[in-house]
Amino acid sequence: MATTLYVNGAHHQVDADPETPLLWVLRDHLGLTGTKYGCGVAQCGACTVHVDGSPRRSCVTPLRRVEGAAVTTIEGAEGRIAEALRAAWIDLQVPQCGFCQAGQLMSAVALLKAVPKPDDADIDRGMNGNLCRCATYTRIRAAIHQAARAVK
Amino acid sequence: MTDITHVSRREALGLLGALGAFTLGVRLRPAAAAEGAAAGGEVALFVSIRPDGRTLLTSHRSEMGQHVWTAMAQIIADELEADWAQVEVVQAPGDAKYGDQNTDGSRSVRRNLDRLRRVGAAMRAMLRQAAATRWGVDVEACVAKNHAVAHPKSKRRLGYGELAEEAAKLTVPAEPALKARAEWRYIGKPVASVTVPTVVRGGGSYGADVRLPGMLYAVVARPPRLYAPLRGVDDGAAKAVPGVVRTVRLPTLEAPPRFAAVGGVAVVARDTWAALRGRDALKLDWGPGPNAEYDSARFLEAMQKTAAEPGTVRRSRGDAEGALKVAAKQVEAEYHVPHLAHASMEPPAAVARWSGDRVECWACVQAPQSARKAVAEACGVPLDRVTINVTWLGGGFGRKSKPDFVVEAARVARAAGAPVKVQWTREDDLHHDYFHTVSVQRLTGGLAADGRCVAWRHRTVFPPIGSTFTAGNTTPSWGELRMGCTDVPFAVPNLRVESGEAKAHVRIGWLRSVANIYHAFAVQSFAAELAAAANRDPKDYLLELIGPPRHVDPRGEGAEYDNYGDSLDEYPIDTGRLAAVVKQAASRARWGRALPPGHGLGIAAHRSFLSYVATVVEVAWDSATKRLSIPGVWSVMDAGTVVNPGSARSQLEGGTLFGLSNALYGAITARRGVVQQRNFPDFRLMRMDEAPRVVEVHVVESDAPPGGVGEPPTPPAAPALCNAIFAATGKRVRHLPVFRDGNPNRLEV
Ligand code: FES
Ligand code: FES
């Protein structure tokens, strides 16, 4: 059964079980491997994408729920906020292994959209769902502050 | 020894070869060959300058977040006088010709700094010569700088690319002149990582990201207990799941585990989701197997009993037993660190594709040669039929040195007759890890009337890593003991180290800093306990234990000691350097300052992988809510010569928090042989709101030879934390983790 998906500004026909989590549709069917699997149970945030602008854990979001919605992945994240965050991530050399960082960035984009000048408590709330085993938390926090200043 | 040589286009083919390129390579001694043996015949570690100036170089170590690609490139580019923008890194596959490729033991830079510098220097010399010959001028009048050779007098200049073809015809100098340290441009500078710009766009390929035409997806149902036999399989419902293609039975593992697959049933499907649903639908009947009685609580009691009795003496100075008897005060404490899981954010994943009797694999492995051997053995094909392509690693921490998951992919792909990716779920990862071992340490100290420590006895008990390679091995190896136990650098007159036996019931592996984790936890906690018993400041007491600056040699006192594979002359156990990081960390944390109520500072220091780290942790305990938090951490590392102080600082931050996360929450436990933790809610990791707000790290500038960077930050974190908890609350945490079973960071005192 084909489902029509709208991802990063393009339409795709996907032939998959409508219960399939969006994560596996993106990775296995569309080849968008920037979105990562880390737990499958909404505990790590590695799979974070935006659905109609809000952050979602794609590992627990069935395909049928996003039919007709606009999905944005790390590959398609653009705009001033996303680019300011990327620049800060590079400037402060945030990533170590990098595996969690797509999810971190997608959560950070959503945070800065909702709260343009977050304080530390806002960052705790916005980023608590994203685990990093390399423990880059200190730099993530600093990079979000830096990006927020840069966006103005 | 001239081990640097020209490389023909054919030899470098597939990696870097190009027409008109200037390519040098290094012949490396195979990892297994003895020290001093001749370099192998085949060329590895290519550096190639193309006619357009692009400069490609191979990294034979795996990129897993330590930014080794960047470090390798920095070293070569520096001696080569290359333009950083023109340098690209290519990952080398697993092949014995690359010598030791195991990306563990914190030694990628340690083992390669000199040889990579010499390659770069040789190329620079040859490019200068090529230019001098072309212009008919004295080579000494030519300057190589920024990817070009210039003749200042005649104002002529040729780019490296333009000189490549001619340089390729020159003889390789036997002893190329190296740059003076003061002239280094990239080495020792915080050069930005070459991988990060790709990472922030979701690019790059990790093990799980490999996609091949016609590739199928598999997950494996593995034995619930190690060695549990599979008595019956009903895969009817699994095969009925839409998208499922077939199932593949994998033979049950026999002891010792080594790097073979544990066995089970693979479900192969058109996508990962179908494979997962198919696996859920399997009906499997597992026998109990030999580990059905393994219970963590009972096993802890058994280890405690062992540690209460004398063990095998592994190092002895003076008469510790006698001194303990007559000491004015005796202090005794027992410490426990449970099994830990690596839990890299990327669970293991591997892709395999057969054609005829050849198999090509893509996998996130730290040790591609081990993977190659394990696949060849499991599939019964010669080594040269196996290719292992190394992807990026989404964290390794030692787990991905064990290629059991690559073996699975090779076996399943062969049976399926199609390329297959085997994806481990987080549940698989936590259940079937090569776990960090479980341990009990019992320490006894004797204090003189004035509080000085006059006797130190340390008993260590843990199932050894050797059990993974030799069935029934219960004896800790010298290699594990010298990680923080037999190499204790304290200036106490009477010292005794003993080890006890313990049997493994799960696969035991090495995890970032290995035995240093539990040894440093016990030793550095006990140092603070002695300070408390002596009524002394813990930092001052620690410095007194470390004693005057000197070189410690455990070999004179009955210990076999290999110093992480390097000589004690070049890398002594230097108590002066250890004391120096203690003092620096204390001063950066402003040790002794007035603290708010409920706050406390703890300090710990440890030498591992030839580097020295001291860490101060500040905790805050709220007596009303009982909540414990960590407002600040200060860490200082002396790792000798550091190629990239930027990534060294990253490792120091991350490695410290890795240690804190494990100490706060990390525990893998088993009941009836089955691991109890399923996913991240059960195996908790530190989150953003739990991470210290203040993380100040400092990497000491030093001319000493390079030590490890990736692992040494971890060991002092846990004892510094527990020493801080004691300072804040009076409660001594001797059994880790601090919080158990989903406890929301509340500490009862
Ligand atoms: S994979 Fe979705 S939250 Fe972990
Ligand atoms: S950078 Fe490695 S898990 Fe976050």
CSV table of N, CA and C and ligand atoms in Angstrom, one decimal, chain A residues 23 36-48 57-60 129, chain B residues 680, ligand 1:
chain,number,residue,atom,x,y,z
A,23,LEU,N,11.0,6.6,11.1
A,23,LEU,CA,12.5,6.4,11.2
A,23,LEU,C,12.9,5.4,10.1
A,36,LYS,N,19.0,9.0,12.9
A,36,LYS,CA,19.6,7.8,13.4
A,36,LYS,C,18.7,7.0,14.3
A,37,TYR,N,19.0,5.7,14.4
A,37,TYR,CA,18.3,4.9,15.4
A,37,TYR,C,19.2,4.7,16.6
A,38,GLY,N,18.7,5.0,17.8
A,38,GLY,CA,19.5,4.8,19.0
A,38,GLY,C,18.8,4.0,20.0
A,39,CYS,N,17.5,3.9,20.0
A,39,CYS,CA,16.8,3.1,21.0
A,39,CYS,C,15.4,2.6,20.6
A,40,GLY,N,14.7,3.3,19.7
A,40,GLY,CA,13.5,2.8,19.2
A,40,GLY,C,12.3,3.0,20.1
A,41,VAL,N,12.5,3.6,21.3
A,41,VAL,CA,11.5,3.8,22.3
A,41,VAL,C,11.4,5.2,22.8
A,42,ALA,N,11.7,6.2,22.0
A,42,ALA,CA,11.6,7.6,22.4
A,42,ALA,C,12.4,8.0,23.6
A,43,GLN,N,13.6,7.3,23.8
A,43,GLN,CA,14.4,7.6,25.0
A,43,GLN,C,15.7,8.3,24.7
A,44,CYS,N,16.1,8.4,23.4
A,44,CYS,CA,17.5,8.9,23.2
A,44,CYS,C,17.5,10.1,22.2
A,45,GLY,N,16.4,10.3,21.4
A,45,GLY,CA,16.4,11.5,20.6
A,45,GLY,C,17.2,11.5,19.3
A,46,ALA,N,17.9,10.4,19.1
A,46,ALA,CA,18.8,10.3,17.9
A,46,ALA,C,18.0,10.4,16.6
A,47,CYS,N,16.7,10.1,16.7
A,47,CYS,CA,15.8,10.0,15.5
A,47,CYS,C,15.0,11.2,15.3
A,48,THR,N,15.3,12.3,16.0
A,48,THR,CA,14.4,13.5,16.0
A,48,THR,C,14.4,14.1,14.6
A,57,ARG,N,9.9,12.2,17.7
A,57,ARG,CA,10.8,11.1,17.7
A,57,ARG,C,10.3,10.2,16.6
A,58,SER,N,11.0,10.1,15.5
A,58,SER,CA,10.5,9.4,14.3
A,58,SER,C,10.4,7.9,14.6
A,59,CYS,N,11.1,7.4,15.6
A,59,CYS,CA,11.1,5.9,15.9
A,59,CYS,C,9.8,5.5,16.5
A,60,VAL,N,9.0,6.4,17.0
A,60,VAL,CA,7.7,6.0,17.5
A,60,VAL,C,6.5,6.7,16.8
A,129,GLY,N,15.7,15.2,26.2
A,129,GLY,CA,15.4,13.9,25.5
A,129,GLY,C,16.5,13.4,24.6
B,680,PHE,N,17.2,2.2,27.4
B,680,PHE,CA,17.7,3.4,28.2
B,680,PHE,C,17.0,3.7,29.4
C,1,FES,S1,15.7,6.2,18.3
C,1,FES,FE1,14.0,7.4,18.6
C,1,FES,S2,14.3,8.3,20.5
C,1,FES,FE2,15.9,6.8,20.3
